[in-house]
Short mmCIF file of C-alpha atoms and ligand atoms in Angstrom, two decimals:
data_model
loop_
_atom_site.label_atom_id
_atom_site.label_comp_id
_atom_site.label_asym_id
_atom_site.label_seq_id
_atom_site.Cartn_x
_atom_site.Cartn_y
_atom_site.Cartn_z
CA UNK R 150 11.07 102.24 -185.21
CA UNK R 151 9.86 101.84 -181.42
CA UNK R 152 6.86 103.25 -180.00
CA UNK R 153 7.03 105.89 -177.62
CA UNK R 154 4.33 106.60 -174.58
CA UNK R 155 2.57 110.01 -175.40
CA UNK R 156 2.50 110.28 -171.46
CA UNK R 157 6.11 110.54 -172.07
CA UNK R 158 6.95 108.82 -168.65
CA UNK R 159 7.53 105.20 -170.34
CA UNK R 160 10.43 104.07 -171.99
CA UNK R 161 10.34 103.20 -175.82
CA UNK R 162 9.11 100.01 -176.86
CA UNK R 163 9.09 97.19 -180.24
CA UNK R 164 5.74 96.82 -181.73
CA UNK R 165 5.17 93.50 -180.24
CA UNK R 166 5.67 95.01 -176.48
CA UNK R 167 3.03 97.69 -177.79
CA UNK R 168 0.88 95.66 -179.03
CA UNK R 169 0.90 93.15 -176.28
CA UNK R 170 0.57 95.76 -173.09
CA UNK R 171 -1.71 97.87 -175.15
CA UNK R 172 -1.31 101.10 -173.08
CA UNK R 173 2.03 102.14 -171.83
CA UNK R 174 2.70 101.38 -167.85
CA UNK R 175 2.66 105.25 -167.34
CA UNK R 176 -0.82 105.04 -169.02
CA UNK R 177 -0.16 106.64 -172.14
CA UNK R 178 -0.84 105.61 -175.74
CA UNK R 179 1.63 104.61 -177.75
CA UNK R 180 2.99 105.99 -180.98
CA UNK R 181 5.47 105.70 -183.37
CA UNK R 182 8.56 107.72 -182.40
CA UNK R 183 8.62 108.97 -186.07
CA UNK R 184 6.46 109.15 -189.20
CA UNK R 185 7.84 107.38 -192.43
CA UNK R 186 7.27 108.40 -195.92
CA UNK R 187 6.08 106.50 -198.96
CA UNK R 188 8.05 106.37 -202.12
CA UNK R 189 6.50 108.74 -204.32
CA UNK R 190 6.81 106.40 -206.81
CA UNK R 191 4.53 104.13 -204.88
CA UNK R 192 1.96 106.62 -204.74
CA UNK R 193 2.07 107.38 -208.21
CA UNK R 194 1.76 103.74 -209.51
CA UNK R 195 -0.69 102.88 -207.04
CA UNK R 196 -3.30 101.33 -209.36
CA UNK R 197 -0.48 98.79 -209.98
CA UNK R 198 -0.74 96.96 -206.94
CA UNK R 199 -2.97 95.02 -205.31
CA UNK R 200 -4.69 95.67 -201.76
CA UNK R 201 -2.64 93.30 -199.96
CA UNK R 202 0.37 94.56 -201.70
CA UNK R 203 -0.27 97.93 -200.45
CA UNK R 204 -0.95 97.07 -197.29
CA UNK R 205 1.84 95.55 -196.56
CA UNK R 206 3.97 98.28 -198.31
CA UNK R 207 1.87 100.94 -195.85
CA UNK R 208 2.36 98.86 -192.71
CA UNK R 209 5.92 97.46 -193.08
CA UNK R 210 7.73 100.38 -191.36
CA UNK R 211 5.44 100.48 -188.38
CA UNK R 212 6.68 96.23 -187.86
CA UNK R 213 10.56 96.80 -188.60
CA UNK R 214 11.97 93.24 -189.00
CA UNK R 215 9.55 92.10 -186.03
CA UNK R 216 7.44 90.10 -188.51
CA UNK R 217 9.30 88.44 -191.34
CA UNK R 218 8.19 89.76 -194.77
CA UNK R 219 6.75 86.59 -195.69
CA UNK R 220 4.83 86.23 -192.51
CA UNK R 221 3.52 89.90 -192.84
CA UNK R 222 2.21 89.45 -196.08
CA UNK R 223 -0.13 86.30 -194.93
CA UNK R 224 -1.12 88.28 -192.30
CA UNK R 225 -2.33 91.17 -194.35
CA UNK R 226 -3.80 89.21 -197.30
CA UNK R 227 -5.66 87.00 -194.33
CA UNK R 228 -7.01 90.52 -193.20
CA UNK R 229 -8.20 91.73 -196.55
CA UNK R 230 -9.94 88.70 -197.51
CA UNK R 231 -12.93 90.82 -198.42
CA UNK R 232 -13.99 93.78 -200.78
CA UNK R 233 -13.69 97.43 -200.04
CA UNK R 234 -16.24 98.72 -202.65
CA UNK R 235 -16.50 102.20 -203.58
CA UNK R 236 -20.23 103.31 -204.44
CA UNK R 237 -21.22 106.29 -206.30
CA UNK R 238 -24.35 107.27 -204.47
CA UNK R 239 -24.60 110.88 -205.43
CA UNK R 240 -22.67 113.88 -207.97
CA UNK R 241 -19.06 113.43 -206.88
CA UNK R 242 -19.99 111.84 -203.35
CA UNK R 243 -19.30 108.22 -202.89
CA UNK R 244 -19.48 105.37 -200.06
CA UNK R 245 -16.44 103.33 -198.98
CA UNK R 246 -18.34 100.00 -197.98
CA UNK R 247 -16.17 98.88 -195.15
CA UNK R 248 -18.56 96.29 -193.92
CA UNK R 249 -18.18 93.38 -195.82
CA UNK R 250 -16.06 91.74 -193.62
CA UNK R 251 -17.40 88.69 -191.32
CA UNK R 252 -19.03 90.60 -188.98
CA UNK R 253 -20.14 93.33 -191.18
CA UNK R 254 -18.56 96.52 -189.66
CA UNK R 255 -15.33 98.17 -190.35
CA UNK R 256 -13.41 96.97 -187.13
CA UNK R 257 -13.28 93.44 -188.69
CA UNK R 258 -9.91 95.06 -190.44
CA UNK R 259 -8.13 96.02 -187.21
CA UNK R 260 -9.29 93.17 -185.18
CA UNK R 261 -7.86 90.70 -188.22
CA UNK R 262 -4.69 92.27 -188.25
CA UNK R 263 -3.95 92.70 -184.44
CA UNK R 264 -5.46 88.69 -183.61
CA UNK R 265 -2.98 87.41 -186.60
CA UNK R 266 0.25 89.71 -185.44
CA UNK R 267 -0.79 88.42 -181.71
CA UNK R 268 -0.61 84.81 -182.99
CA UNK R 269 2.58 85.15 -185.04
CA UNK R 270 4.33 86.30 -181.25
CA UNK R 271 3.09 83.47 -179.60
CA UNK R 272 4.44 81.20 -182.03
CA UNK R 273 7.59 82.17 -181.52
CA UNK R 274 7.30 81.72 -177.81
CA UNK R 275 4.77 78.57 -177.34
CA UNK R 276 4.30 79.05 -173.58
CA UNK R 277 2.87 82.69 -174.21
CA UNK R 278 -0.74 83.06 -173.44
CA UNK R 279 -2.69 86.57 -173.39
CA UNK R 280 -5.90 87.10 -171.98
CA UNK R 281 -7.92 89.79 -174.48
CA UNK R 282 -10.06 91.84 -172.19
CA UNK R 283 -12.40 94.35 -173.90
CA UNK R 284 -15.75 96.47 -173.26
CA UNK R 285 -18.15 96.68 -176.05
CA UNK R 286 -21.31 98.66 -176.67
CA UNK R 287 -21.44 96.83 -179.81
CA UNK R 288 -19.72 96.17 -182.42
CA UNK R 289 -15.80 95.90 -181.05
CA UNK R 290 -16.79 92.98 -179.41
CA UNK R 291 -17.88 91.01 -182.59
CA UNK R 292 -15.32 92.36 -184.42
CA UNK R 293 -12.70 90.81 -181.55
CA UNK R 294 -14.77 87.78 -180.95
CA UNK R 295 -14.66 86.70 -184.87
CA UNK R 296 -10.61 88.06 -185.24
CA UNK R 297 -9.45 86.11 -182.29
CA UNK R 298 -11.34 82.84 -182.87
CA UNK R 299 -9.42 79.48 -182.31
CA UNK R 300 -5.92 82.26 -182.28
CA UNK R 301 -3.81 79.74 -180.22
CA UNK R 302 -2.56 81.14 -176.74
CA UNK R 303 -5.21 83.94 -176.78
CA UNK R 304 -8.19 83.91 -174.61
CA UNK R 305 -10.52 86.43 -175.22
CA UNK R 306 -13.41 87.94 -172.64
CA UNK R 307 -15.95 90.39 -173.53
CA UNK R 308 -17.87 92.48 -171.14
CA UNK R 309 -21.50 94.03 -172.66
CA UNK R 310 -24.24 95.71 -171.03
CA UNK R 311 -27.17 93.39 -170.91
CA UNK R 312 -29.94 94.18 -173.26
CA UNK R 313 -28.64 97.30 -174.19
CA UNK R 314 -26.53 95.86 -177.63
CA UNK R 315 -28.84 94.61 -180.83
CA UNK R 316 -29.72 91.07 -181.16
CA UNK R 317 -27.51 90.46 -183.89
CA UNK R 318 -24.36 92.26 -182.33
CA UNK R 319 -25.49 89.69 -179.08
CA UNK R 320 -25.39 86.62 -181.13
CA UNK R 321 -21.87 87.61 -182.57
CA UNK R 322 -20.79 87.85 -179.16
CA UNK R 323 -22.21 84.98 -177.15
CA UNK R 324 -22.66 82.35 -180.16
CA UNK R 325 -18.83 81.43 -180.80
CA UNK R 326 -17.70 79.35 -177.80
CA UNK R 327 -13.96 78.40 -177.95
CA UNK R 328 -11.50 80.64 -176.70
CA UNK R 329 -14.12 83.48 -176.64
CA UNK R 330 -16.54 84.05 -173.15
CA UNK R 331 -19.18 86.70 -173.12
CA UNK R 332 -19.91 88.41 -169.96
CA UNK R 333 -23.36 89.84 -169.56
CA UNK R 334 -22.93 93.24 -167.33
CA UNK R 335 -25.99 94.10 -165.50
CA UNK R 336 -25.20 97.64 -166.31
CA UNK R 337 -24.45 100.33 -169.28
CA UNK R 338 -21.55 100.48 -171.27
CA UNK R 339 -19.16 102.65 -169.07
CA UNK R 340 -20.18 100.10 -166.01
CA UNK R 341 -18.53 97.55 -168.17
CA UNK R 342 -15.45 100.18 -169.84
CA UNK R 343 -14.56 101.09 -165.79
CA UNK R 344 -14.55 97.45 -165.01
CA UNK R 345 -11.97 96.91 -167.91
CA UNK R 346 -10.40 99.93 -166.87
CA UNK R 347 -10.10 98.43 -163.16
CA UNK R 348 -8.62 95.27 -164.06
CA UNK R 349 -5.70 96.66 -166.02
CA UNK R 350 -4.58 98.45 -163.20
CA UNK R 351 -5.32 95.50 -160.72
CA UNK R 352 -1.62 93.65 -159.87
CA UNK R 353 -3.68 90.44 -159.15
CA UNK R 354 -3.72 89.52 -162.84
CA UNK R 355 -0.05 89.88 -163.58
CA UNK R 356 0.24 86.24 -164.42
CA UNK R 357 -2.68 86.49 -167.11
CA UNK R 358 -0.82 88.89 -169.50
CA UNK R 359 -3.82 91.11 -169.94
CA UNK R 360 -4.19 92.73 -173.40
CA UNK R 361 -6.64 95.27 -174.83
CA UNK R 362 -7.62 95.29 -177.96
CA UNK R 363 -9.80 98.50 -178.42
CA UNK R 364 -8.68 101.15 -180.86
CA UNK R 365 -5.85 102.12 -178.33
CA UNK R 366 -3.97 99.28 -179.12
CA UNK R 367 -1.55 99.90 -182.06
CA UNK R 368 -2.38 96.87 -183.62
CA UNK R 369 -5.89 97.46 -184.24
CA UNK R 370 -5.31 101.54 -185.19
CA UNK R 371 -2.60 101.26 -187.42
CA UNK R 372 -3.94 99.09 -190.20
CA UNK R 373 -6.98 101.16 -190.23
CA UNK R 374 -4.77 103.53 -192.95
CA UNK R 375 -5.38 100.59 -195.81
CA UNK R 376 -8.85 102.06 -196.26
CA UNK R 377 -7.35 105.50 -197.12
CA UNK R 378 -4.69 104.03 -199.81
CA UNK R 379 -7.70 101.42 -201.28
CA UNK R 380 -9.92 104.15 -201.59
CA UNK R 381 -7.51 106.41 -203.41
CA UNK R 382 -6.31 103.66 -205.89
CA UNK R 383 -9.75 104.11 -207.41
CA UNK R 384 -10.31 107.93 -207.43
CA UNK R 385 -6.70 108.93 -208.25
CA UNK R 386 -7.85 108.80 -212.16
CA UNK R 387 -10.29 111.48 -211.50
CA UNK R 388 -7.89 114.19 -211.06
CA UNK R 389 -9.83 115.96 -208.53
CA UNK R 390 -9.01 117.20 -204.67
CA UNK R 391 -10.33 113.91 -202.39
CA UNK R 392 -12.27 114.55 -199.21
CA UNK R 393 -13.07 111.63 -196.73
CA UNK R 394 -15.76 112.26 -194.18
CA UNK R 395 -15.23 109.70 -191.12
CA UNK R 396 -17.93 108.87 -188.52
CA UNK R 397 -15.97 109.27 -185.81
CA UNK R 398 -16.44 108.12 -182.01
CA UNK R 399 -13.14 107.17 -180.06
CA UNK R 400 -11.34 109.03 -183.44
CA UNK R 401 -8.99 106.10 -184.26
CA UNK R 402 -10.12 105.74 -187.97
CA UNK R 403 -10.07 109.32 -188.84
CA UNK R 404 -6.51 109.40 -186.73
CA UNK R 405 -5.56 106.28 -189.31
CA UNK R 406 -6.47 108.36 -192.52
CA UNK R 407 -4.29 111.60 -191.20
CA UNK R 408 -1.45 109.41 -190.36
CA UNK R 409 -1.80 108.33 -194.21
CA UNK R 410 -1.91 112.05 -195.56
CA UNK R 411 1.45 112.47 -193.39
CA UNK R 412 2.98 109.51 -195.11
CA UNK R 413 2.31 111.27 -198.55
CA UNK R 414 -1.31 110.07 -199.72
CA UNK R 415 -2.45 113.49 -201.46
CA UNK R 416 -5.88 114.04 -199.85
CA UNK R 417 -7.32 117.22 -199.66
CA UNK R 418 -8.65 117.11 -195.86
CA UNK R 419 -10.68 115.03 -193.74
CA UNK R 420 -13.89 115.87 -192.00
CA UNK R 421 -14.75 114.27 -188.45
CA UNK R 422 -18.35 113.76 -188.44
CA UNK R 423 -19.88 113.27 -184.85
CA UNK R 424 -23.15 112.79 -183.32
CA UNK R 425 -24.36 114.76 -180.54
CA UNK R 426 -21.20 113.92 -178.60
CA UNK R 427 -19.35 116.79 -180.15
CA UNK R 428 -16.30 117.41 -177.92
CA UNK R 429 -14.03 117.73 -181.17
CA UNK R 430 -16.20 120.09 -183.43
CA UNK R 431 -16.38 121.88 -180.14
CA UNK R 432 -12.58 122.04 -179.87
CA UNK R 433 -12.28 123.04 -183.36
CA UNK R 434 -14.60 125.89 -183.38
CA UNK R 435 -13.01 127.53 -179.72
CA UNK R 436 -9.66 125.61 -179.17
CA UNK R 437 -10.71 124.59 -175.69
CA UNK R 438 -11.09 120.91 -175.24
CA UNK R 439 -13.67 119.90 -172.83
CA UNK R 440 -15.16 116.18 -172.51
CA UNK R 441 -18.80 115.67 -171.31
CA UNK R 442 -20.41 112.95 -170.47
CA UNK R 443 -21.83 110.71 -173.69
CA UNK R 444 -24.99 111.17 -175.09
CA UNK R 445 -27.05 108.10 -176.10
CA UNK R 446 -27.61 108.72 -179.68
CA UNK R 447 -28.69 106.25 -182.65
CA UNK R 448 -25.35 105.89 -183.95
CA UNK R 449 -24.51 104.24 -180.86
CA UNK R 450 -21.04 103.19 -181.74
CA UNK R 451 -19.87 106.64 -181.85
CA UNK R 452 -21.72 107.79 -178.31
CA UNK R 453 -18.19 108.78 -176.81
CA UNK R 454 -17.66 111.80 -174.73
CA UNK R 455 -13.88 111.50 -174.19
CA UNK R 456 -12.50 110.10 -177.51
CA UNK R 457 -9.44 108.39 -176.62
CA UNK R 458 -7.52 108.51 -180.17
CA UNK R 459 -7.99 112.87 -180.50
CA UNK R 460 -4.28 112.77 -178.10
CA UNK R 461 -2.65 110.76 -181.15
CA UNK R 462 -4.35 113.13 -183.82
CA UNK R 463 -3.00 116.71 -181.38
CA UNK R 464 0.75 114.36 -181.38
CA UNK R 465 0.60 113.99 -185.37
CA UNK R 466 0.28 117.75 -185.78
CA UNK R 467 2.72 118.74 -182.71
CA UNK R 468 -0.12 120.37 -181.23
CA UNK R 469 0.00 123.07 -183.76
CA UNK R 470 -4.15 123.95 -184.35
CA UNK R 471 -3.73 125.91 -187.58
CA UNK R 472 -1.83 123.27 -189.19
CA UNK R 473 -4.42 120.51 -187.75
CA UNK R 474 -7.08 123.10 -189.14
CA UNK R 475 -5.61 123.18 -193.11
CA UNK R 476 -6.19 119.26 -192.72
CA UNK R 477 -9.02 118.63 -190.28
CA UNK R 478 -12.41 119.78 -189.65
CA UNK R 479 -15.35 118.55 -187.25
CA UNK R 480 -18.86 118.60 -187.35
CA UNK R 481 -21.89 117.02 -185.07
CA UNK R 482 -25.22 115.85 -186.28
CA UNK R 483 -28.48 115.74 -184.04
CA UNK R 484 -30.47 112.13 -184.60
CA UNK R 485 -33.20 113.98 -186.27
CA UNK R 486 -30.69 115.34 -189.25
CA UNK R 487 -29.32 111.78 -189.13
CA UNK R 488 -32.70 110.43 -189.95
CA UNK R 489 -33.75 112.74 -192.49
CA UNK R 490 -30.14 112.00 -194.47
CA UNK R 491 -31.17 108.51 -194.47
CA UNK R 492 -34.26 109.30 -195.84
CA UNK R 493 -33.27 111.80 -198.44
CA UNK R 494 -30.32 109.41 -199.34
CA UNK R 495 -32.84 106.59 -199.84
CA UNK R 496 -35.22 108.45 -201.74
CA UNK R 497 -32.53 110.67 -204.36
CA UNK R 498 -30.22 108.00 -204.70
CA UNK R 499 -31.89 104.85 -203.84
CA UNK R 500 -29.01 103.74 -201.56
CA UNK R 501 -29.47 102.31 -197.77
CA UNK R 502 -27.17 103.70 -195.31
CA UNK R 503 -27.12 103.07 -191.49
CA UNK R 504 -26.83 106.18 -188.72
CA UNK R 505 -23.01 106.02 -188.74
CA UNK R 506 -23.23 106.48 -192.43
CA UNK R 507 -25.73 108.93 -192.73
CA UNK R 508 -23.49 111.18 -190.17
CA UNK R 509 -20.72 110.48 -192.34
CA UNK R 510 -22.77 111.68 -195.56
CA UNK R 511 -24.10 114.75 -193.67
CA UNK R 512 -20.14 115.82 -192.98
CA UNK R 513 -19.54 115.78 -196.90
CA UNK R 514 -22.38 118.62 -197.59
CA UNK R 515 -20.56 121.47 -197.39
CA UNK R 516 -17.74 120.73 -199.22
CA UNK R 517 -19.03 119.46 -201.63
CA UNK R 518 -21.75 122.27 -201.69
CA UNK R 519 -19.55 125.09 -203.95
CA UNK R 520 -16.49 122.58 -205.05
CA UNK R 521 -16.71 121.02 -208.06
CA UNK R 522 -13.52 119.92 -208.35
CA UNK R 523 -14.12 118.17 -205.24
CA UNK R 524 -14.82 114.33 -204.56
CA UNK R 525 -16.34 113.76 -201.59
CA UNK R 526 -16.40 109.95 -199.68
CA UNK R 527 -17.83 109.08 -196.77
CA UNK R 528 -17.14 105.77 -194.95
CA UNK R 529 -20.05 103.10 -194.19
CA UNK R 530 -18.72 101.68 -191.49
CA UNK R 531 -21.63 99.32 -190.73
CA UNK R 532 -23.69 96.94 -192.70
CA UNK R 533 -27.68 98.35 -192.55
CA UNK R 534 -28.69 94.91 -191.00
CA UNK R 535 -26.48 96.06 -187.58
CA UNK R 536 -28.87 98.91 -187.20
CA UNK R 537 -32.13 97.19 -188.35
CA UNK R 538 -34.14 99.03 -185.31
CA UNK R 539 -33.34 102.13 -186.45
CA UNK R 540 -32.68 101.35 -190.29
CA UNK R 541 -36.44 99.74 -191.08
CA UNK R 542 -38.84 102.51 -189.14
CA UNK R 543 -37.05 105.01 -190.74
CA UNK R 544 -36.68 104.09 -194.19
CA UNK R 545 -40.19 102.00 -194.13
CA UNK R 546 -38.71 99.46 -195.82
CA UNK R 547 -37.78 95.90 -194.92
CA UNK R 548 -33.75 95.17 -195.38
CA UNK R 549 -32.78 92.07 -196.62
CA UNK R 550 -30.73 89.56 -193.71
CA UNK R 551 -27.55 88.29 -195.09
CA UNK R 552 -27.31 84.50 -194.98
CA UNK R 553 -24.38 85.05 -192.43
CA UNK R 554 -26.67 86.85 -190.05
CA UNK R 555 -29.61 84.80 -190.24
CA UNK R 556 -27.37 81.45 -189.70
CA UNK R 557 -25.94 83.22 -186.31
CA UNK R 558 -29.47 84.48 -185.03
CA UNK R 559 -30.79 80.60 -185.24
CA UNK R 560 -28.19 80.14 -182.79
CA UNK R 561 -27.62 79.50 -179.31
CA UNK R 562 -26.93 82.54 -177.14
CA UNK R 563 -24.22 81.56 -173.87
CA UNK R 564 -23.42 84.57 -171.71
CA UNK R 565 -22.10 84.43 -167.69
CA UNK R 566 -24.03 86.97 -166.18
CA UNK R 567 -21.64 89.47 -163.85
CA UNK R 568 -22.96 92.15 -161.70
CA UNK R 569 -19.52 93.61 -160.12
CA UNK R 570 -15.98 94.11 -160.53
CA UNK R 571 -15.57 91.40 -157.82
CA UNK R 572 -17.60 88.71 -160.02
CA UNK R 573 -15.33 89.50 -163.11
CA UNK R 574 -12.22 89.19 -160.72
CA UNK R 575 -13.10 85.74 -159.56
CA UNK R 576 -14.15 84.54 -162.92
CA UNK R 577 -10.96 85.84 -164.35
CA UNK R 578 -8.77 84.26 -161.32
CA UNK R 579 -10.77 81.13 -161.46
CA UNK R 580 -9.99 79.95 -165.03
C1 PLP A 620 -16.75 101.80 -183.94
C2 PLP A 620 -17.31 102.51 -184.95
C3 PLP A 620 -17.26 104.00 -185.47
C4 PLP A 620 -16.18 104.77 -184.70
O1 PLP A 620 -15.19 104.66 -184.63
P1 PLP A 620 -13.78 105.39 -184.24
O2 PLP A 620 -12.66 104.76 -184.64
O3 PLP A 620 -14.31 104.87 -182.86
O4 PLP A 620 -13.83 107.08 -184.33
C5 PLP A 620 -18.24 104.09 -186.37
N1 PLP A 620 -19.08 103.41 -186.84
C6 PLP A 620 -19.03 102.31 -186.29
C7 PLP A 620 -20.36 101.61 -187.35
C8 PLP A 620 -18.29 101.82 -185.54
O5 PLP A 620 -18.52 100.26 -184.91
#
């Protein structure tokens, strides 16, 4: 299997090259040249397999033989070394908790998988050296830092907006040391993102082998399929229609769910739940794709005005709007609706959700209302402790801080302050 660029102006590449490049030379996203289908027998007997066995079967066709089976098994086993509980929070309504990984955000899976693939590629090429350059509004940075910590041949440089990430998030970025460096940017997330984009186009960095680690990278995007297969394993026996509602920002996670369906996972439908950044809900309403400047909300990991992975969803459906609409819908919710949902889930079901999960919960309501034969699953993409500043005052409730977070909060922050692209450049070239 090769990967094509969605701009169609660059040659097809191997998995390895797609991972190392991140983006194709023509600036297009990489996309598998064909979608593999899974053996029906595998889906029908999925409960017989462990999570790692499922992940191996699902990802294998995308890797070809570029990573030997034994290595790939180790990589997926290591990637999925924590639980993915499905918690029933109300009638026919489940929370798929994706926050039991090291940084308590669902991005841990993609980051761990990508790091281990790069480590394998570097092992077979001992003078390889990559610099991962990534901008974060919060969760990506921590997951990438943790996933790549001590991976040989890889240096990680994370840009984050000073004063705009939560305490927990900042400590997760700035306290690891080793091969991880945090650059604290005097500006907002968009400034960080702009600097990173500029660096990828800057020919002065050719010798550094700059690589991205956001969800445009196929090695971070593809393994998110695992969640849907793992949840299906548990829900299959209920014999009902299954719907997933995915709190969406850059639309990488939900796109991998749609990919799982194309490969043969019997899911009845997907709902992309967004906050006020409603570019995709508007598109599904009028067929007109009109991105906007992003708006700040309480579910800030989804404050994206022009979702980078939506083009992959369109490609998956060959731009056929009618076909896409059968499987996919999208709804937007305001911050006040999100807060109300957090309160009602707490009051009615005694379950704590953070704002992203609450948006996902809201996405299910219409689907479940008139359909007794439907099961709805919302993805809870982060632990409530990561969004304490919203969760505690909204619910008037003190969240118990997990041990691992307490430890990190007591560590000393180390960051390098920068203000401009020139400062980023001189830092990168001086290393
Ligand atoms: C990144 C993130 C999202 C959005 O995921 P996408 O794949 O970008 O749509 C949702 N919730 C949380 C907590 C996140 O960190």
